[in-house]
Short mmCIF file of C-alpha atoms and ligand atoms in Angstrom, two decimals:
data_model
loop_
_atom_site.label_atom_id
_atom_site.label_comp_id
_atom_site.label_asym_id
_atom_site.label_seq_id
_atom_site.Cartn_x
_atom_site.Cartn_y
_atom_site.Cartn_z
CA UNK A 1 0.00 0.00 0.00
CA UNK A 2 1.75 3.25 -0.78
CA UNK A 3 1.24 6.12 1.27
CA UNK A 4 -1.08 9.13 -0.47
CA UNK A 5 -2.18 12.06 0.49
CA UNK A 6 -5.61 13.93 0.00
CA UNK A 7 -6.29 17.02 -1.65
CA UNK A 8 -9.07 18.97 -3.05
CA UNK A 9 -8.89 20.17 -6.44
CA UNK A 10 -8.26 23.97 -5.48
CA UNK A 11 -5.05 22.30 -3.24
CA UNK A 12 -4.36 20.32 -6.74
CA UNK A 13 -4.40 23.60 -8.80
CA UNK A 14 -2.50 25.76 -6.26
CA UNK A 15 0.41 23.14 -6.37
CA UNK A 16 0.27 23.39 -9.95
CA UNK A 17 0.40 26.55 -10.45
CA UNK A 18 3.07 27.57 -8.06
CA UNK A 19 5.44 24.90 -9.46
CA UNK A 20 4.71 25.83 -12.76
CA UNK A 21 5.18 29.77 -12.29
CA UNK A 22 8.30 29.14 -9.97
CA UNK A 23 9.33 27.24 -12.95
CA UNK A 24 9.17 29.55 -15.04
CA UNK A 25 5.63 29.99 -16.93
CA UNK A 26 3.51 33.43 -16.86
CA UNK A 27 0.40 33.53 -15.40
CA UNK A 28 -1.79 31.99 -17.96
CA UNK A 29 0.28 29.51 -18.99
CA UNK A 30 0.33 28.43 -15.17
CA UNK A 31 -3.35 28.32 -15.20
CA UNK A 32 -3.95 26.81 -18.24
CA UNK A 33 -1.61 23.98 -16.99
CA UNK A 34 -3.03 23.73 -13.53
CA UNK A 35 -6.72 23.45 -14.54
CA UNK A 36 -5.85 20.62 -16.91
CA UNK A 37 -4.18 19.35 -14.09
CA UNK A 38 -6.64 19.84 -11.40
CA UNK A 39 -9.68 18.94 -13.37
CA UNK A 40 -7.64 15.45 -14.12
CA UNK A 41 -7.12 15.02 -10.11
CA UNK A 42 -10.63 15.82 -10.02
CA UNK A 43 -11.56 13.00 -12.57
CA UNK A 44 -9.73 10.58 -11.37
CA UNK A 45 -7.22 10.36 -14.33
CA UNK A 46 -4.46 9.80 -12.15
CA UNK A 47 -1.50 9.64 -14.86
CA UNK A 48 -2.60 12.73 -16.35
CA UNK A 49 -3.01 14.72 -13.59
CA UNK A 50 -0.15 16.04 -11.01
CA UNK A 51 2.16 12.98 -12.51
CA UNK A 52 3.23 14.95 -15.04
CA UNK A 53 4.19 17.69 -12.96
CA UNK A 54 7.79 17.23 -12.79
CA UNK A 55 8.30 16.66 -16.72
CA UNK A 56 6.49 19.85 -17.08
CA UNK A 57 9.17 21.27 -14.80
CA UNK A 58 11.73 19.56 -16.48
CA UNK A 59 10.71 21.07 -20.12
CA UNK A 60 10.37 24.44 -18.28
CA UNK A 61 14.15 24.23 -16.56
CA UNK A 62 16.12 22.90 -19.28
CA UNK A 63 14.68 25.31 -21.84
CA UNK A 64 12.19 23.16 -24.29
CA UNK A 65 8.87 24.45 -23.87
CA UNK A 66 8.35 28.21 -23.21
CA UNK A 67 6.46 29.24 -19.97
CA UNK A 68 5.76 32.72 -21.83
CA UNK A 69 3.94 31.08 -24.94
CA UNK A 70 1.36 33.03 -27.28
CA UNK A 71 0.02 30.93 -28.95
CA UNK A 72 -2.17 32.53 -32.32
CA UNK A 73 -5.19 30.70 -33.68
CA UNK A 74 -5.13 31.30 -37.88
CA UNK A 75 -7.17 30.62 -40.48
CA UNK A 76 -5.91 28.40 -43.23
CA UNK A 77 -9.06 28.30 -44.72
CA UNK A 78 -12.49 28.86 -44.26
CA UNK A 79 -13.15 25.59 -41.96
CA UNK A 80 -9.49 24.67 -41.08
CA UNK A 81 -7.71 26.45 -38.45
CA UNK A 82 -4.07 26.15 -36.79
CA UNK A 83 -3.57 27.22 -33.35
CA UNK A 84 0.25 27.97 -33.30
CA UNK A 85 1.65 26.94 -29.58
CA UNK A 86 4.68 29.46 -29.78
CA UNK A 87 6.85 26.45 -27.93
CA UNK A 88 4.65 26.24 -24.91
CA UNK A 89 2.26 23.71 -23.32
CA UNK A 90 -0.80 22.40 -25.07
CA UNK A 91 -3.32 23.48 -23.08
CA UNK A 92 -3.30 27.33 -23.43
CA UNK A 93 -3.11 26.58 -27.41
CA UNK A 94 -5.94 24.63 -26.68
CA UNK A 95 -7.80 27.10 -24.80
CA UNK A 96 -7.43 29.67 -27.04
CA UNK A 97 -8.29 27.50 -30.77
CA UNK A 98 -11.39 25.24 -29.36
CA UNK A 99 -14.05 28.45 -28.97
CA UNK A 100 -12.82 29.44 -32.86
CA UNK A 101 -13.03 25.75 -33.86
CA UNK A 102 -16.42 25.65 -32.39
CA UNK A 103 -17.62 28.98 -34.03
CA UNK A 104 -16.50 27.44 -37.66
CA UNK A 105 -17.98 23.95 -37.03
CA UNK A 106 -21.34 25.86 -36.38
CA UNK A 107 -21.01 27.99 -39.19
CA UNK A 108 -19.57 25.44 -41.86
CA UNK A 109 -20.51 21.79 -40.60
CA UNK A 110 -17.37 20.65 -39.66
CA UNK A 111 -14.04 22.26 -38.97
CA UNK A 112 -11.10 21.33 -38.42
CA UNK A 113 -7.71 22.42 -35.54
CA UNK A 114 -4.02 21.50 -36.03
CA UNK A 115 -2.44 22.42 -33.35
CA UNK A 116 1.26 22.71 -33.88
CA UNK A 117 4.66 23.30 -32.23
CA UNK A 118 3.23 22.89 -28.55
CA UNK A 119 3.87 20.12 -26.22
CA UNK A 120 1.25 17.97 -25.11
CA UNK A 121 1.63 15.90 -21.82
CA UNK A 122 -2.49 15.80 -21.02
CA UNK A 123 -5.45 13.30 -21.18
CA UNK A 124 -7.69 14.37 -24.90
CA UNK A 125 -11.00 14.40 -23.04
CA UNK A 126 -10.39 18.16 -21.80
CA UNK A 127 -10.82 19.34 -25.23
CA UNK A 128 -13.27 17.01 -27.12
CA UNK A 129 -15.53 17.40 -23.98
CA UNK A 130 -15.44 21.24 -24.19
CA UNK A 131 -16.23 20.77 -27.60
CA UNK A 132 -19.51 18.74 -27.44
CA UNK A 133 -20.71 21.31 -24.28
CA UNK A 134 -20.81 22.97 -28.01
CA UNK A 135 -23.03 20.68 -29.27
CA UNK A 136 -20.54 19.32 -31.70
CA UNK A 137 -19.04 15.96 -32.20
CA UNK A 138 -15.50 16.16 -31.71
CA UNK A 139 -12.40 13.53 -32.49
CA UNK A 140 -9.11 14.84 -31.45
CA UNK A 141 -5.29 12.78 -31.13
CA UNK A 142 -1.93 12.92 -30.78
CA UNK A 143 1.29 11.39 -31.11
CA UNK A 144 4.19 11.20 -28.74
CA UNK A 145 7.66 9.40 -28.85
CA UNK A 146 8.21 5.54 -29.80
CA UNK A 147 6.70 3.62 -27.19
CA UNK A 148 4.73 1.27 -29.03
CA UNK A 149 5.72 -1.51 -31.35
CA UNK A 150 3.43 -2.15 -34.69
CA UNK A 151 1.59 -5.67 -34.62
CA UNK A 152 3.98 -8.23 -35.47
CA UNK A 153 7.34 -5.70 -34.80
CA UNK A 154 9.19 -5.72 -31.45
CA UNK A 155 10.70 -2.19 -31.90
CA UNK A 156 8.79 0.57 -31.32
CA UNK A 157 7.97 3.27 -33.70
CA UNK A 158 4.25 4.61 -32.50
CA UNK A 159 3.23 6.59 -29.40
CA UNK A 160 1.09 5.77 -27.49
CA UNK A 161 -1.32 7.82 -29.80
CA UNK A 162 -4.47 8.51 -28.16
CA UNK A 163 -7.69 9.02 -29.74
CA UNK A 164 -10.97 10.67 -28.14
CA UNK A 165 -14.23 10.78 -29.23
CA UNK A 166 -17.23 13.17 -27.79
CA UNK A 167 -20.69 13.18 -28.58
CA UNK A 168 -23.04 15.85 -27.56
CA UNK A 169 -25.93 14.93 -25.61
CA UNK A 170 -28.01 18.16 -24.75
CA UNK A 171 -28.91 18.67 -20.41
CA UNK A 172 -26.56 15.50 -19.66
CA UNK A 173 -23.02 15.00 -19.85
CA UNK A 174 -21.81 14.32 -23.30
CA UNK A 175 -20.55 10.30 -24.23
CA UNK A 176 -16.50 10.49 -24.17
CA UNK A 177 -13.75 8.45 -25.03
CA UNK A 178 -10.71 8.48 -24.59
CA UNK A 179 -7.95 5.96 -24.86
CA UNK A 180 -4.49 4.88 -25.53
CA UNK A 181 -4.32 3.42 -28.58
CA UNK A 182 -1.38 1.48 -27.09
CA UNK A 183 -2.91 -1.96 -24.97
CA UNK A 184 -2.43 0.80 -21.91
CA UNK A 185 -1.19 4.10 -21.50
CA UNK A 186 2.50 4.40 -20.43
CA UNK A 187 1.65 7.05 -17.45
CA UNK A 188 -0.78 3.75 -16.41
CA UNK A 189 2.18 1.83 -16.73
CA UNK A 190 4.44 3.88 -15.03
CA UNK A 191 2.41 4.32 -12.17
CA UNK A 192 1.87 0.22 -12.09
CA UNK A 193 5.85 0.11 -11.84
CA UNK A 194 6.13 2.53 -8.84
CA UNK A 195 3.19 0.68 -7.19
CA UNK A 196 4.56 -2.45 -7.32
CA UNK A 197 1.95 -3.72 -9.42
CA UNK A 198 1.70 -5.75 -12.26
CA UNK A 199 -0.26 -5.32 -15.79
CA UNK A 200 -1.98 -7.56 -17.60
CA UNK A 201 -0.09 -10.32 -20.17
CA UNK A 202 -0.19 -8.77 -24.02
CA UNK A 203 0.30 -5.01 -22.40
CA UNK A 204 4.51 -5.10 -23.58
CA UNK A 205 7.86 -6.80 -24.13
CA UNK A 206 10.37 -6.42 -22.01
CA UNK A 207 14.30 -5.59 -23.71
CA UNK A 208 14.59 -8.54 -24.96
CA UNK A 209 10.95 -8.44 -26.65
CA UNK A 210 9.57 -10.91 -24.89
CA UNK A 211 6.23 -10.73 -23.04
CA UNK A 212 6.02 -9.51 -19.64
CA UNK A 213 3.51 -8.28 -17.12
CA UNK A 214 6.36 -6.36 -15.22
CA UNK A 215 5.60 -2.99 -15.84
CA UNK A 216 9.01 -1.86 -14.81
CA UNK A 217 10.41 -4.01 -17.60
CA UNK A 218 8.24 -2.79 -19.84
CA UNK A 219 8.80 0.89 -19.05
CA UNK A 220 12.52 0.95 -19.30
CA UNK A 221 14.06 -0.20 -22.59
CA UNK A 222 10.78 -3.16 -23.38
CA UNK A 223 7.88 -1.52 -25.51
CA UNK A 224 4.14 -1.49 -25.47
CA UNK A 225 2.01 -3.39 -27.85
CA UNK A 226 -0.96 -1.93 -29.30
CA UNK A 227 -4.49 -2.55 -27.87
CA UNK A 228 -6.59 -5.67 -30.03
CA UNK A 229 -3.28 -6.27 -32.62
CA UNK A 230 -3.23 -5.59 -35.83
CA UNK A 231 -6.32 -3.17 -35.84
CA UNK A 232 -4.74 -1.04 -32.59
CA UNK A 233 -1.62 -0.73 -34.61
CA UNK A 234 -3.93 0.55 -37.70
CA UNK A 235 -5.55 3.24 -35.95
CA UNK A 236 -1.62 4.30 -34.31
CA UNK A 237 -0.63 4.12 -37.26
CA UNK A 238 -3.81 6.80 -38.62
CA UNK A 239 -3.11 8.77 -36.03
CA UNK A 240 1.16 9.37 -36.72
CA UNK A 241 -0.63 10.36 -40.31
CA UNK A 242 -3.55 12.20 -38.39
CA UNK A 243 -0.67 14.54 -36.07
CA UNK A 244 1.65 14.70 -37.83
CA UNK A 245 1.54 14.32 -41.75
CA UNK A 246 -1.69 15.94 -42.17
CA UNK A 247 -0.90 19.01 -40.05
CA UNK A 248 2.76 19.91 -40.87
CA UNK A 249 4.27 18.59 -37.10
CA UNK A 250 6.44 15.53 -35.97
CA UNK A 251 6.13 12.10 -36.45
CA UNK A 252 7.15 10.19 -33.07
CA UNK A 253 10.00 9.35 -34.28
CA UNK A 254 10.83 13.01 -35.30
CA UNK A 255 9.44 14.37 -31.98
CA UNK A 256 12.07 11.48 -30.30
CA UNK A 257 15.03 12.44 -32.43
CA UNK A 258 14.77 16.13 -31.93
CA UNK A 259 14.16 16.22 -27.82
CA UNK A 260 16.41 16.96 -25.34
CA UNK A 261 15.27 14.20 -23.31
CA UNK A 262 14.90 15.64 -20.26
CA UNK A 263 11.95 13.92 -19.47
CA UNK A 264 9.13 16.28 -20.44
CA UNK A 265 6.81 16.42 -23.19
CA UNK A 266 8.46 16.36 -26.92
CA UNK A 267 7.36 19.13 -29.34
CA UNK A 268 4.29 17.85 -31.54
CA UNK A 269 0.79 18.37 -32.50
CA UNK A 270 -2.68 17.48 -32.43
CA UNK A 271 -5.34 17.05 -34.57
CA UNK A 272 -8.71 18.01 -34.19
CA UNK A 273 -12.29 17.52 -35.57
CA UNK A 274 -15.39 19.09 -34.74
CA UNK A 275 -18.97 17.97 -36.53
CA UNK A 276 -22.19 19.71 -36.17
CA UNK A 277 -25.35 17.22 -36.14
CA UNK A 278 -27.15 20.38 -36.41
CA UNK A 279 -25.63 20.98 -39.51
CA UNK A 280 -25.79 17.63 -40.62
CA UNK A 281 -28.69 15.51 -39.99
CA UNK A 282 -30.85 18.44 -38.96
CA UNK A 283 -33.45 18.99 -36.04
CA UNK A 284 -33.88 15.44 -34.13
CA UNK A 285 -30.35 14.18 -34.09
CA UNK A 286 -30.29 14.66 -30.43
CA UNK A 287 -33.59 12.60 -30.13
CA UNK A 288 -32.52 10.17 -32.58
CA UNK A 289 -29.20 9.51 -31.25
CA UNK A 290 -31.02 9.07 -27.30
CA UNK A 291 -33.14 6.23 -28.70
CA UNK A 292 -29.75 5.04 -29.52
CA UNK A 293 -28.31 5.37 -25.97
CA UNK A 294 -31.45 4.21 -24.47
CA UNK A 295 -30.95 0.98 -26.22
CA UNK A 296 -27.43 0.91 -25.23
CA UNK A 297 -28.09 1.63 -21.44
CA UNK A 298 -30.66 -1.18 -21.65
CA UNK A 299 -28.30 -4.21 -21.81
CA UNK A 300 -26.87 -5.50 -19.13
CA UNK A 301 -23.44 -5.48 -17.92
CA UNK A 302 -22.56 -2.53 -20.61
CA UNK A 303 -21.58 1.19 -19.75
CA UNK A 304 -20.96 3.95 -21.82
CA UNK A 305 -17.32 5.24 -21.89
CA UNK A 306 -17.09 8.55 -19.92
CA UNK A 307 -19.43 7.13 -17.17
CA UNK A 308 -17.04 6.26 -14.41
CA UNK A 309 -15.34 9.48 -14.76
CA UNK A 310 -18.34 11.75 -14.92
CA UNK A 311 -19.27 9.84 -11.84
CA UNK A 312 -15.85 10.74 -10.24
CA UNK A 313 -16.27 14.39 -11.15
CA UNK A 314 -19.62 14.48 -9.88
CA UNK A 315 -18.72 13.03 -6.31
CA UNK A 316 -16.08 15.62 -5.93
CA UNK A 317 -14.32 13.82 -3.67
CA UNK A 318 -10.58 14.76 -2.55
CA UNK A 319 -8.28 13.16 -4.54
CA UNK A 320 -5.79 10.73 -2.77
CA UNK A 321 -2.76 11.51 -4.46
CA UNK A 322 1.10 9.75 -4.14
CA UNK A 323 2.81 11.37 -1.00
CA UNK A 324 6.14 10.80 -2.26
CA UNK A 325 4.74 12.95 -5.94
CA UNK A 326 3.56 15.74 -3.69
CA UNK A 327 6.58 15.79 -1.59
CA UNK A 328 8.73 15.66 -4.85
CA UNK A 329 6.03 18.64 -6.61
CA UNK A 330 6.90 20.49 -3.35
CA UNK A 331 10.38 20.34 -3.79
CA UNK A 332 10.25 21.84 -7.04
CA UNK A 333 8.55 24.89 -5.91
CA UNK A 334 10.58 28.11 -4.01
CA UNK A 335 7.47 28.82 -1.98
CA UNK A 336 5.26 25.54 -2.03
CA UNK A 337 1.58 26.19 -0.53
CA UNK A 338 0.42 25.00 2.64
CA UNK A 339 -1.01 21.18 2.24
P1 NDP B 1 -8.45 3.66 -20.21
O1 NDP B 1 -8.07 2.35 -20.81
O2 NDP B 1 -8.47 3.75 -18.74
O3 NDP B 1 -9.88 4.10 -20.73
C1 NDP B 1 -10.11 4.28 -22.10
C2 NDP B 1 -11.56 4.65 -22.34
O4 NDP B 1 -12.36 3.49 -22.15
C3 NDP B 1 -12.10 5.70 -21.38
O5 NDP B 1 -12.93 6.57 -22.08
C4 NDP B 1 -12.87 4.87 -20.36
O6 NDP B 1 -13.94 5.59 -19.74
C5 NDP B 1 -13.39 3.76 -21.21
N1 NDP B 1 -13.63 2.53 -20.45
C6 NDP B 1 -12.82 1.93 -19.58
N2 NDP B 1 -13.40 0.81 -19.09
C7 NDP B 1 -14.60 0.71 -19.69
C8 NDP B 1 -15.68 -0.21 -19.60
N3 NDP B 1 -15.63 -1.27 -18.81
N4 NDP B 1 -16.78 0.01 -20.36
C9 NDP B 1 -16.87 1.08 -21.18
N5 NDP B 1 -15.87 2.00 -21.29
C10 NDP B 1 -14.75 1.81 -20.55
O7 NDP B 1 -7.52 4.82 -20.80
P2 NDP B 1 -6.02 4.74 -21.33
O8 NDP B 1 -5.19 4.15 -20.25
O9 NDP B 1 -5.97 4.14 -22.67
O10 NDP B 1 -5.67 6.30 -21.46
C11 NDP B 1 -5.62 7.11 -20.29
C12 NDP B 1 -5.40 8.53 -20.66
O11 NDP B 1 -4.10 8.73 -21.13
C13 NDP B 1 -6.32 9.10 -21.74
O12 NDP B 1 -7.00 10.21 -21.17
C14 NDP B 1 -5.39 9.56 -22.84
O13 NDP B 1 -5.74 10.76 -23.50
C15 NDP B 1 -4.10 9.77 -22.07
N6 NDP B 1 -2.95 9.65 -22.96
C16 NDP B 1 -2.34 10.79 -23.40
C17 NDP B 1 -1.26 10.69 -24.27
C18 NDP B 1 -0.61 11.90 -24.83
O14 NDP B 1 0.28 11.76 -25.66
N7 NDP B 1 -0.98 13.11 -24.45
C19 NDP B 1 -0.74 9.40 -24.70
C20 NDP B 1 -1.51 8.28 -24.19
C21 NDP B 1 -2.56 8.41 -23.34
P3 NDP B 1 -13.83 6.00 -18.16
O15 NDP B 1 -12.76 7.04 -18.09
O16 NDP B 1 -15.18 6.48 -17.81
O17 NDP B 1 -13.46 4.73 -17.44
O1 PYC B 2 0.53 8.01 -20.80
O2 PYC B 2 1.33 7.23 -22.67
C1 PYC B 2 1.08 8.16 -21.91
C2 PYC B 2 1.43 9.53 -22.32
C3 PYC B 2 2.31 9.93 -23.25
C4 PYC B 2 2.29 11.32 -23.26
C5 PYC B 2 1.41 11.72 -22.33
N1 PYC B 2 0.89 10.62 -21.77
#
């Protein structure tokens, strides 16, 4: 049992943003970063929440990403925008492209986002999520650095490439997913490894690519497989073309080759996709797509995606977070806040 400690989300977000502005990033960089971080506390998305606080830091100390960012939403054409992150974190890019990507999707159907040369380290539900309180459908991924070997390969050349999916459904909270397209996310298998913990058989190789359920193994010098084989390899592999190709960024290979490795997030992009049912199947398409859901919620043993962590949000309980992270955030900061 490893010792944790609980905080509320405005403890989460004051932690964050004091390590992050002792660290070196302005004042809305800082938030941006904390509430991404404190409303994945708050969700219960443990590896995306104050776990990446110290690669953050690292990115921020040794020069990588730029705490002073301004990122600058364009238009490239009518429905196809680029959010340029100036070298910072993802999440103020973000911030600033998804109410313009919104605006277009209303006004054209669909749109669509590339976010470029910004440095993503956060779950993809933030931002499809904010997109269907829109009333859009929204698709959004990223790539990373090799972690993941194609089916049949034992060397990695994907990331761990997530994909999320959001679909708008009007007074309740919108169906989201979002997932690895790697058989589990490496922060998951990170955290497994300083747990003690194991994962489950088909999740990586270890060095000498052979299975193992050691997520320690897996973690340093083994690789991930992808999730289901050959068709979680396809859709990696449509997502390196997705973030990368299609919007004028890094492959993870590239993004590998050209960081610093200092632990923090590579440079990169993300792609997303916003769809207007308004637009395109017209008045109903929230009433047709409930009969839908209704069906769905009327078989047994099934849940929708998104349910367990709209159920976490809604509690709003304190989240118990790794003493030894907090102690470590803490040491990062010059004035850490009272716990
Ligand atoms: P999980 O495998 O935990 O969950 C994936 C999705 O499946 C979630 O939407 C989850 O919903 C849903 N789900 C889980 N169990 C069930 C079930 N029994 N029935 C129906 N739906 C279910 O996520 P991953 O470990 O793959 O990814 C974790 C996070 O890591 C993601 O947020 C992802 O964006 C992030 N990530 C970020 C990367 C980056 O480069 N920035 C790289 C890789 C991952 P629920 O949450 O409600 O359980
Ligand atoms: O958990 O695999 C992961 C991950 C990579 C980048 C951010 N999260």
């Amino acid at each position: 049992m490893t010792d944790t400690i609980e905080m509320r989300a405005e403890q989460v977000h004051a932690l964050a943003h004091t390590c992050l502005s002792d660290n070196g990033c302005n004042e809305e960089n800082a938030a941006a970063v904390a509430d991404t971080v404190a409303t994945a506390e708050r969700n219960g998305a443990k590896s995306h929440g104050l776990f990446r606080i110290p690669g953050y830091v690292a990115a921020l100390r040794s020069g990588k990403v730029n705490g002073a960012a301004e990122p600058r939403v364009e238009e490239l054409r009518a429905a196809a925008l680029r959010a340029d992150g100036d070298g910072g974190f993802a999440p103020l890019a973000l911030r600033r492209g998804i109410p313009e990507l919104a605006r277009r999707a209303e006004k054209c159907g669909a749109a669509a986002l590339a976010v470029v040369r910004a440095h993503h380290f956060a779950a993809l539900w933030h931002e499809t999520e904010a997109l269907a309180e829109h009333g859009l459908a929204a698709l959004a991924c990223t790539a990373y650095m090799p972690a993941v070997a194609p089916a049949g390969a034992r060397a990695a050349l994907f990331g761990t490439n997530p994909i999320s999916f959001a679909w708008p459904r009007p007074g309740r909270e919108p169906m989201v997913f979002d997932m690895a397209t790697a058989a589990m996310a490496m922060g998951e298998v990170q955290i497994a490894a300083r747990d003690g913990k194991t994962v489950p058989p088909g999740t990586g190789l270890n060095a000498k690519g052979e299975p193992t359920t050691d997520p320690a193994r897996i973690a340093d010098g083994g690789v991930l497989l992808p999730f289901g084989g050959y068709k979680g390899s396809a859709l990696a592999l449509m997502v390196e073309l997705l973030a990368a190709a299609l919007i004028g960024e890094r492959f993870s290979f590239e993004a590998a080759e050209a960081d610093n490795r200092d632990g923090g997030p590579p440079r990169g992009g993300e792609f997303l996709l916003a769809l207007s049912p308004e637009a395109l199947a017209g008045s109903g398409w929230d009433k047709h797509a409930e009969e839908f859901f209704a069906r769905f919620d009327a078989l047994d043993g099934a849940r929708l995606p998104g349910a367990r962590r709209h159920a976490r949000r809604a509690e709003n309980v304190p989240a118990q977070v790794n003493a030894a992270l907090v102690e470590k955030i803490r040491g990062l900061c010059r004035n850490a806040p009272p716990l």
